[in-house]
Amino acid sequence: MSTAWRTIYSVMAFAAVLGLVAPAGAQQPAAGPKTLKMQSSWPASATLQDNFRFFAERVDKLTAGQLKIDALAAGQVVPAFEVLDATHKKVIDGAHSVSYYWVGKSKAATLFASTPAGPFGMDHMDFMGWVYEGGGLDLWWDFYQKELKLNVIAFPILPSGPQAFGWFKRPIKNLADFKGMKCRQTGIVAEIFQKMGMQTVNMPGGEIVPSAQRGVIDCAEWVGGIEDLRLGLPQVYKYHYTPGMHEPSIVGELIINADVWKALPAQQQEAIRSAATETFVRWWVKWQKQNAEAIEEMRTKHGTVILRTPPDILIAFLKAWDEIAAEESAKNPFFKKVLDSQRAYAAKVVPAKRFMYPPYSFAANYYWPEAKPEAKGGKAAAKSEKK
């Protein structure tokens, strides 16, 4: 072969190599769409599951279809109360639940659900302020990874409150009235009510109505409003009491396996953060309207008697919680660390907000004075509200 041809072949080979090796910083072709398999702790028909589905839709759109969330309902892979361990073990990539379900592992879990009592009177926005402006998110991740040794991270996503006190087969006039009653409760709230004299039974939402029909429980707490209507509680209970101090500003969580999270591109991580925050707000405002419509339907269609929770029950609840929180703080340093952080944040925000914000009832009563209820049981409701 002549020298000229050797030169031509050398140039062609070199060009081929250049074509195979992309220069540094060149745009790489996008990988195919990725799907994360996640499961919730909620029945498929629950509005709480709607929150999860909305999140999945937003992630899909924010990533132009490159990241998809398979938003499964409770039981589709593991039982409702096993999603945390399943996420840690990577049986699923993530979950949609509420942290107070994990109080069996540590009572500090309830504090990341904004329960009980706010804490310290905080509402949803105050709690979100603590999470993002008061160091709460760092403590949340430390709780799972350092305290529980679980390979997960978490974000707030589900503001399902304020929640109602509960459903009863008969009226309750005071604290003494519900002592000895067997009621569905979960998390640390069950322990508080036990301290107040109630017998408590822990069960997923899907088991409440069948248990009520069989007489296994005398009363039940689920969520309130549209959730309780969808679950069928007005068909098995007549008396509905609100408000409650057990979950006035409840916040559910999105949890993701930490290795799955780290493997996501930075843009997709930001899409998840943004989608979780948007879901928190967008679902919540829709949910409040649904709750208002549900209350009207309960009264007019099902004859539900909606009554104010006796104040002595609410005060007794706060006192019982304060006692349990003090006991737990004395033996659990991390519980104390989180509670002290929340107290410090609430000490600044809650009193100032009380000063700046007018009582909700002030303008509400001016524009929408309470009319005499016409639904069945309305007189009882009106009489209770005057007390």
Coordinates of C-alpha atoms in Angstrom, one line a residue:
M1 CA 0.0 0.0 0.0
S2 CA 1.3 3.4 -0.9
T3 CA 2.1 6.1 1.6
A4 CA -0.8 8.2 0.3
W5 CA -3.3 5.4 0.9
R6 CA -1.9 4.8 4.3
T7 CA -2.5 8.5 5.1
I8 CA -6.1 8.4 3.8
Y9 CA -6.9 5.2 5.9
S10 CA -5.3 6.8 9.0
V11 CA -7.4 10.0 8.6
M12 CA -10.6 7.9 8.1
A13 CA -9.9 5.8 11.2
F14 CA -9.2 8.9 13.3
A15 CA -12.5 10.4 12.1
A16 CA -14.4 7.3 13.0
V17 CA -13.0 7.4 16.6
L18 CA -14.0 11.1 16.9
G19 CA -17.5 10.1 15.8
L20 CA -17.8 7.5 18.5
V21 CA -16.4 9.5 21.4
A22 CA -18.5 12.7 22.2
P23 CA -16.5 15.7 23.3
A24 CA -16.6 16.8 26.9
G25 CA -19.7 18.8 27.7
A26 CA -21.7 17.6 24.7
Q27 CA -25.4 17.0 25.1
Q28 CA -26.0 13.3 25.9
P29 CA -29.2 11.7 24.6
A30 CA -31.9 11.6 27.2
A31 CA -32.5 8.2 28.9
G32 CA -35.9 6.6 28.5
P33 CA -38.8 7.5 30.8
K34 CA -38.4 6.1 34.3
T35 CA -41.3 4.9 36.5
L36 CA -41.2 4.9 40.3
K37 CA -43.5 2.4 42.0
M38 CA -45.0 4.0 45.0
Q39 CA -47.9 3.0 47.3
S40 CA -50.1 4.8 49.7
S41 CA -51.8 3.9 53.0
W42 CA -55.2 4.9 51.7
P43 CA -58.1 3.1 50.0
A44 CA -58.3 3.8 46.2
S45 CA -61.6 5.7 46.6
A46 CA -60.2 8.2 49.3
T47 CA -59.6 11.8 48.5
L48 CA -56.2 11.3 50.2
Q49 CA -55.4 9.0 47.2
D50 CA -56.5 11.9 44.9
N51 CA -53.7 13.9 46.5
F52 CA -51.3 11.1 45.5
R53 CA -52.6 10.9 42.0
F54 CA -52.4 14.7 41.6
F55 CA -48.7 14.6 42.6
A56 CA -48.0 11.9 40.1
E57 CA -49.7 14.0 37.3
R58 CA -47.6 17.0 38.2
V59 CA -44.3 15.1 38.2
D60 CA -45.1 13.7 34.8
K61 CA -45.7 17.1 33.4
L62 CA -42.8 18.9 35.1
T63 CA -40.4 16.3 33.7
A64 CA -42.0 16.2 30.3
G65 CA -42.8 12.5 30.8
Q66 CA -39.3 11.5 31.7
L67 CA -40.3 10.6 35.3
K68 CA -43.6 8.8 36.1
I69 CA -45.1 7.9 39.4
D70 CA -47.1 4.7 39.7
A71 CA -49.4 5.8 42.5
L72 CA -50.8 2.6 43.9
A73 CA -53.4 2.4 46.7
A74 CA -53.2 0.6 50.0
G75 CA -52.7 -3.2 49.7
Q76 CA -51.7 -3.3 46.1
V77 CA -48.2 -4.3 47.0
V78 CA -48.0 -4.3 50.9
P79 CA -50.6 -3.6 53.7
A80 CA -51.3 0.0 54.5
F81 CA -49.2 0.2 57.6
E82 CA -46.1 -1.5 56.0
V83 CA -45.2 1.1 53.3
L84 CA -42.4 2.6 55.4
D85 CA -40.5 -0.6 55.8
A86 CA -41.2 -1.6 52.2
T87 CA -39.7 1.7 51.0
H88 CA -36.6 1.1 53.2
K89 CA -36.2 -2.4 51.7
K90 CA -36.9 -1.1 48.2
V91 CA -39.9 -3.4 47.8
I92 CA -41.4 -0.1 46.5
D93 CA -39.6 3.1 45.5
G94 CA -41.6 5.3 47.8
A95 CA -44.9 5.8 49.7
H96 CA -47.6 8.3 50.5
S97 CA -48.7 8.0 54.1
V98 CA -48.6 9.8 57.5
S99 CA -45.7 9.6 60.0
Y100 CA -47.8 9.0 63.1
Y101 CA -48.4 5.5 61.8
W102 CA -44.8 4.8 62.9
V103 CA -45.1 5.6 66.6
G104 CA -44.4 2.0 67.3
K105 CA -40.9 2.6 66.2
S106 CA -40.5 5.9 68.0
K107 CA -43.1 8.4 69.4
A108 CA -41.1 11.2 67.7
A109 CA -42.8 10.1 64.5
T110 CA -46.0 11.8 65.5
L111 CA -44.3 15.2 65.6
F112 CA -43.6 15.2 61.9
A113 CA -47.3 14.8 61.2
S114 CA -48.0 18.0 63.1
T115 CA -49.9 16.1 65.8
P116 CA -51.3 16.5 68.3
A117 CA -52.4 20.1 69.0
G118 CA -50.5 21.6 66.1
P119 CA -48.2 21.2 68.0
F120 CA -48.4 24.2 70.2
G121 CA -51.3 25.7 68.3
M122 CA -49.6 25.8 64.9
D123 CA -51.8 25.6 61.8
H124 CA -50.8 24.0 58.5
M125 CA -48.9 27.1 57.3
D126 CA -47.1 27.5 60.6
F127 CA -46.0 23.8 60.5
M128 CA -44.8 24.2 56.9
G129 CA -42.9 27.3 58.1
W130 CA -41.2 25.1 60.8
V131 CA -40.4 22.5 58.1
Y132 CA -38.8 24.9 55.6
E133 CA -37.7 27.9 57.7
G134 CA -37.2 26.4 61.2
G135 CA -35.0 23.4 60.4
G136 CA -37.8 20.8 60.5
L137 CA -37.0 19.1 57.2
D138 CA -33.4 18.4 58.4
L139 CA -34.8 16.9 61.6
W140 CA -37.3 14.8 59.6
W141 CA -34.6 13.3 57.4
D142 CA -32.4 12.7 60.5
F143 CA -35.3 11.0 62.2
Y144 CA -35.6 8.4 59.5
Q145 CA -31.9 7.9 58.6
K146 CA -30.1 8.4 61.9
E147 CA -32.7 7.5 64.6
L148 CA -34.6 4.7 62.8
K149 CA -31.7 3.7 60.6
L150 CA -34.1 3.6 57.6
N151 CA -32.9 4.4 54.1
V152 CA -35.6 7.0 53.2
I153 CA -36.2 10.7 52.9
A154 CA -39.5 12.6 53.3
F155 CA -41.4 15.7 52.2
P156 CA -44.7 17.2 53.5
I157 CA -47.5 16.7 50.9
L158 CA -50.9 16.1 52.5
P159 CA -52.7 18.8 54.6
S160 CA -55.7 16.7 55.6
G161 CA -57.0 18.9 58.4
P162 CA -58.5 20.2 60.5
Q163 CA -59.9 16.8 61.3
A164 CA -63.2 16.2 63.1
F165 CA -63.4 14.7 66.6
G166 CA -65.3 11.7 65.5
W167 CA -68.5 9.7 65.0
F168 CA -70.7 8.3 67.8
K169 CA -73.8 6.1 68.0
R170 CA -75.1 8.2 70.8
P171 CA -74.6 11.8 72.0
I172 CA -71.8 12.7 74.3
K173 CA -72.2 15.6 76.7
N174 CA -68.9 15.6 78.5
L175 CA -65.7 13.7 79.1
A176 CA -67.4 11.2 81.4
D177 CA -69.8 10.2 78.6
F178 CA -67.2 8.6 76.3
K179 CA -65.2 6.8 79.0
G180 CA -65.2 3.1 78.4
M181 CA -66.4 3.5 74.8
K182 CA -64.4 1.4 72.2
C183 CA -63.3 3.7 69.4
R184 CA -61.1 3.5 66.3
Q185 CA -58.0 5.6 66.8
T186 CA -54.4 5.5 65.5
G187 CA -51.0 6.6 66.4
I188 CA -50.2 8.4 69.6
V189 CA -53.7 9.8 69.7
A190 CA -54.9 6.3 70.7
E191 CA -52.6 6.5 73.7
I192 CA -53.9 10.0 74.7
F193 CA -57.5 8.9 74.5
Q194 CA -56.7 5.7 76.5
K195 CA -55.3 8.0 79.2
M196 CA -58.6 9.9 79.1
G197 CA -60.6 6.6 79.6
M198 CA -61.5 5.5 76.1
Q199 CA -60.8 2.0 74.8
T200 CA -59.1 2.3 71.5
V201 CA -58.8 0.0 68.4
N202 CA -56.2 0.6 65.7
M203 CA -57.3 -0.3 62.2
P204 CA -57.0 1.0 58.6
G205 CA -59.7 3.2 57.2
G206 CA -61.2 0.5 55.0
E207 CA -62.1 -1.6 58.1
I208 CA -64.0 1.1 60.0
V209 CA -67.5 0.7 58.5
P210 CA -67.6 -3.1 58.6
S211 CA -66.3 -3.0 62.2
A212 CA -69.0 -0.5 63.1
Q213 CA -71.7 -2.6 61.5
R214 CA -70.6 -5.6 63.5
G215 CA -70.5 -3.7 66.7
V216 CA -66.8 -4.1 67.2
I217 CA -66.4 -0.4 67.8
D218 CA -68.8 2.2 69.3
C219 CA -67.2 5.2 67.8
A220 CA -64.7 6.1 65.2
E221 CA -62.3 8.9 64.0
W222 CA -61.3 9.0 60.4
V223 CA -60.8 12.5 58.8
G224 CA -64.0 14.5 58.5
G225 CA -66.0 16.0 55.7
I226 CA -65.7 14.4 52.2
E227 CA -63.5 11.6 53.4
D228 CA -66.0 10.4 56.0
L229 CA -68.8 10.7 53.5
R230 CA -67.0 8.6 51.0
L231 CA -66.1 6.0 53.6
G232 CA -69.8 5.6 54.4
L233 CA -69.6 6.7 58.1
P234 CA -73.0 8.7 57.9
Q235 CA -74.7 5.3 57.1
V236 CA -73.5 3.7 60.3
Y237 CA -73.3 6.6 62.8
K238 CA -75.7 9.4 63.5
Y239 CA -73.7 11.8 65.7
H240 CA -70.7 13.7 64.3
Y241 CA -68.6 15.9 66.5
T242 CA -66.2 18.6 65.5
P243 CA -63.6 20.1 66.0
G244 CA -60.9 17.9 67.5
M245 CA -57.5 18.8 68.9
H246 CA -55.9 15.5 67.9
E247 CA -55.2 16.5 64.3
P248 CA -56.1 20.2 63.8
S249 CA -53.2 20.7 61.3
I250 CA -52.3 17.2 60.2
V251 CA -49.7 16.8 57.5
G252 CA -49.1 13.6 55.6
E253 CA -45.8 12.6 54.0
L254 CA -44.2 11.5 50.7
I255 CA -41.4 9.1 51.5
I256 CA -38.8 8.0 48.9
N257 CA -36.0 5.4 49.2
A258 CA -32.8 7.4 49.7
D259 CA -30.9 5.4 47.0
V260 CA -33.7 6.0 44.5
W261 CA -33.7 9.7 45.4
K262 CA -29.9 10.0 44.9
A263 CA -30.0 8.2 41.6
L264 CA -32.5 10.8 40.1
P265 CA -31.1 13.7 38.1
A266 CA -31.1 17.0 39.9
Q267 CA -33.8 18.4 37.7
Q268 CA -36.1 15.4 38.5
Q269 CA -35.4 15.9 42.2
E270 CA -36.5 19.5 41.9
A271 CA -39.6 18.4 40.0
I272 CA -40.5 16.2 42.9
R273 CA -39.9 19.0 45.5
S274 CA -42.0 21.4 43.4
A275 CA -44.8 18.9 42.7
A276 CA -45.1 18.0 46.4
T277 CA -45.4 21.7 47.4
E278 CA -47.9 22.4 44.7
T279 CA -49.9 19.3 45.6
F280 CA -50.1 20.5 49.2
V281 CA -51.7 23.8 48.2
R282 CA -53.8 22.8 45.2
W283 CA -55.3 19.7 46.7
W284 CA -56.0 21.4 50.0
V285 CA -58.1 24.3 48.6
K286 CA -60.2 21.9 46.5
W287 CA -60.6 19.6 49.5
Q288 CA -62.0 22.5 51.7
K289 CA -64.8 23.0 49.1
Q290 CA -65.4 19.3 49.0
N291 CA -65.7 19.2 52.8
A292 CA -68.2 22.1 52.8
E293 CA -70.4 20.2 50.3
A294 CA -70.0 17.0 52.2
I295 CA -71.2 18.5 55.5
E296 CA -74.3 19.8 53.7
E297 CA -75.0 16.4 52.2
M298 CA -74.6 14.7 55.6
R299 CA -77.2 16.9 57.1
T300 CA -79.8 17.0 54.3
K301 CA -79.5 13.5 52.9
H302 CA -78.3 11.3 55.8
G303 CA -79.8 13.2 58.7
T304 CA -76.4 13.5 60.4
V305 CA -76.5 15.4 63.7
I306 CA -73.4 17.6 63.6
L307 CA -72.5 18.9 67.1
R308 CA -69.7 20.9 68.8
T309 CA -67.2 18.8 70.7
P310 CA -67.7 19.5 74.5
P311 CA -64.9 21.9 75.5
D312 CA -63.9 19.9 78.6
I313 CA -63.0 17.0 76.2
L314 CA -60.7 19.3 74.2
I315 CA -59.0 20.7 77.3
A316 CA -58.6 17.2 78.8
F317 CA -57.0 16.1 75.5
L318 CA -54.4 18.9 75.6
K319 CA -53.6 18.2 79.2
A320 CA -53.2 14.5 78.6
W321 CA -50.9 15.2 75.6
D322 CA -48.8 17.6 77.5
E323 CA -48.2 14.9 80.2
I324 CA -47.3 12.3 77.6
A325 CA -45.0 14.7 75.7
A326 CA -43.2 15.6 79.0
E327 CA -42.8 11.9 79.9
E328 CA -41.5 11.0 76.4
S329 CA -39.1 14.0 76.4
A330 CA -37.6 12.8 79.6
K331 CA -36.6 9.5 78.1
N332 CA -36.2 10.2 74.4
P333 CA -33.6 12.9 73.6
F334 CA -34.6 13.1 69.9
F335 CA -38.3 13.5 70.7
K336 CA -37.3 16.3 73.0
K337 CA -35.0 17.9 70.4
V338 CA -37.8 18.0 67.8
L339 CA -40.5 19.1 70.3
D340 CA -38.2 21.9 71.6
S341 CA -37.6 23.0 68.0
Q342 CA -41.3 23.2 67.3
R343 CA -42.0 25.0 70.6
A344 CA -39.4 27.6 69.8
Y345 CA -40.8 28.2 66.3
A346 CA -44.4 28.3 67.5
A347 CA -43.5 30.7 70.4
K348 CA -42.6 33.3 67.8
V349 CA -45.2 32.6 65.1
V350 CA -48.4 31.6 66.9
P351 CA -48.8 34.5 69.4
A352 CA -47.9 37.0 66.6
K353 CA -50.4 35.4 64.2
R354 CA -53.1 35.5 66.9
F355 CA -52.4 39.2 67.2
M356 CA -52.4 39.9 63.5
Y357 CA -55.3 37.7 62.3
P358 CA -58.9 38.5 63.1
P359 CA -60.9 35.6 64.5
Y360 CA -62.3 33.6 61.6
S361 CA -65.8 33.8 63.0
F362 CA -65.8 37.6 63.1
A363 CA -66.4 38.3 59.4
A364 CA -67.9 34.9 58.9
N365 CA -70.7 35.7 61.3
Y366 CA -71.2 39.2 59.8
Y367 CA -71.7 37.9 56.3
W368 CA -73.0 34.5 57.0
P369 CA -75.0 34.6 60.3
E370 CA -75.8 31.1 61.5
A371 CA -79.4 30.2 60.5
K372 CA -81.6 27.8 62.4
P373 CA -80.8 24.4 61.0
E374 CA -83.7 22.7 59.3
A375 CA -82.1 19.2 58.8
K376 CA -83.1 16.4 61.1
G377 CA -81.3 16.9 64.4
G378 CA -80.8 20.5 63.6
K379 CA -82.3 21.8 66.9
A380 CA -79.9 19.6 68.9
A381 CA -77.0 20.9 66.9
A382 CA -78.1 24.5 67.3
K383 CA -78.6 24.0 71.1
S384 CA -75.2 22.5 71.4
E385 CA -73.5 25.3 69.5
K386 CA -75.0 27.9 71.8
K387 CA -73.5 26.2 74.9

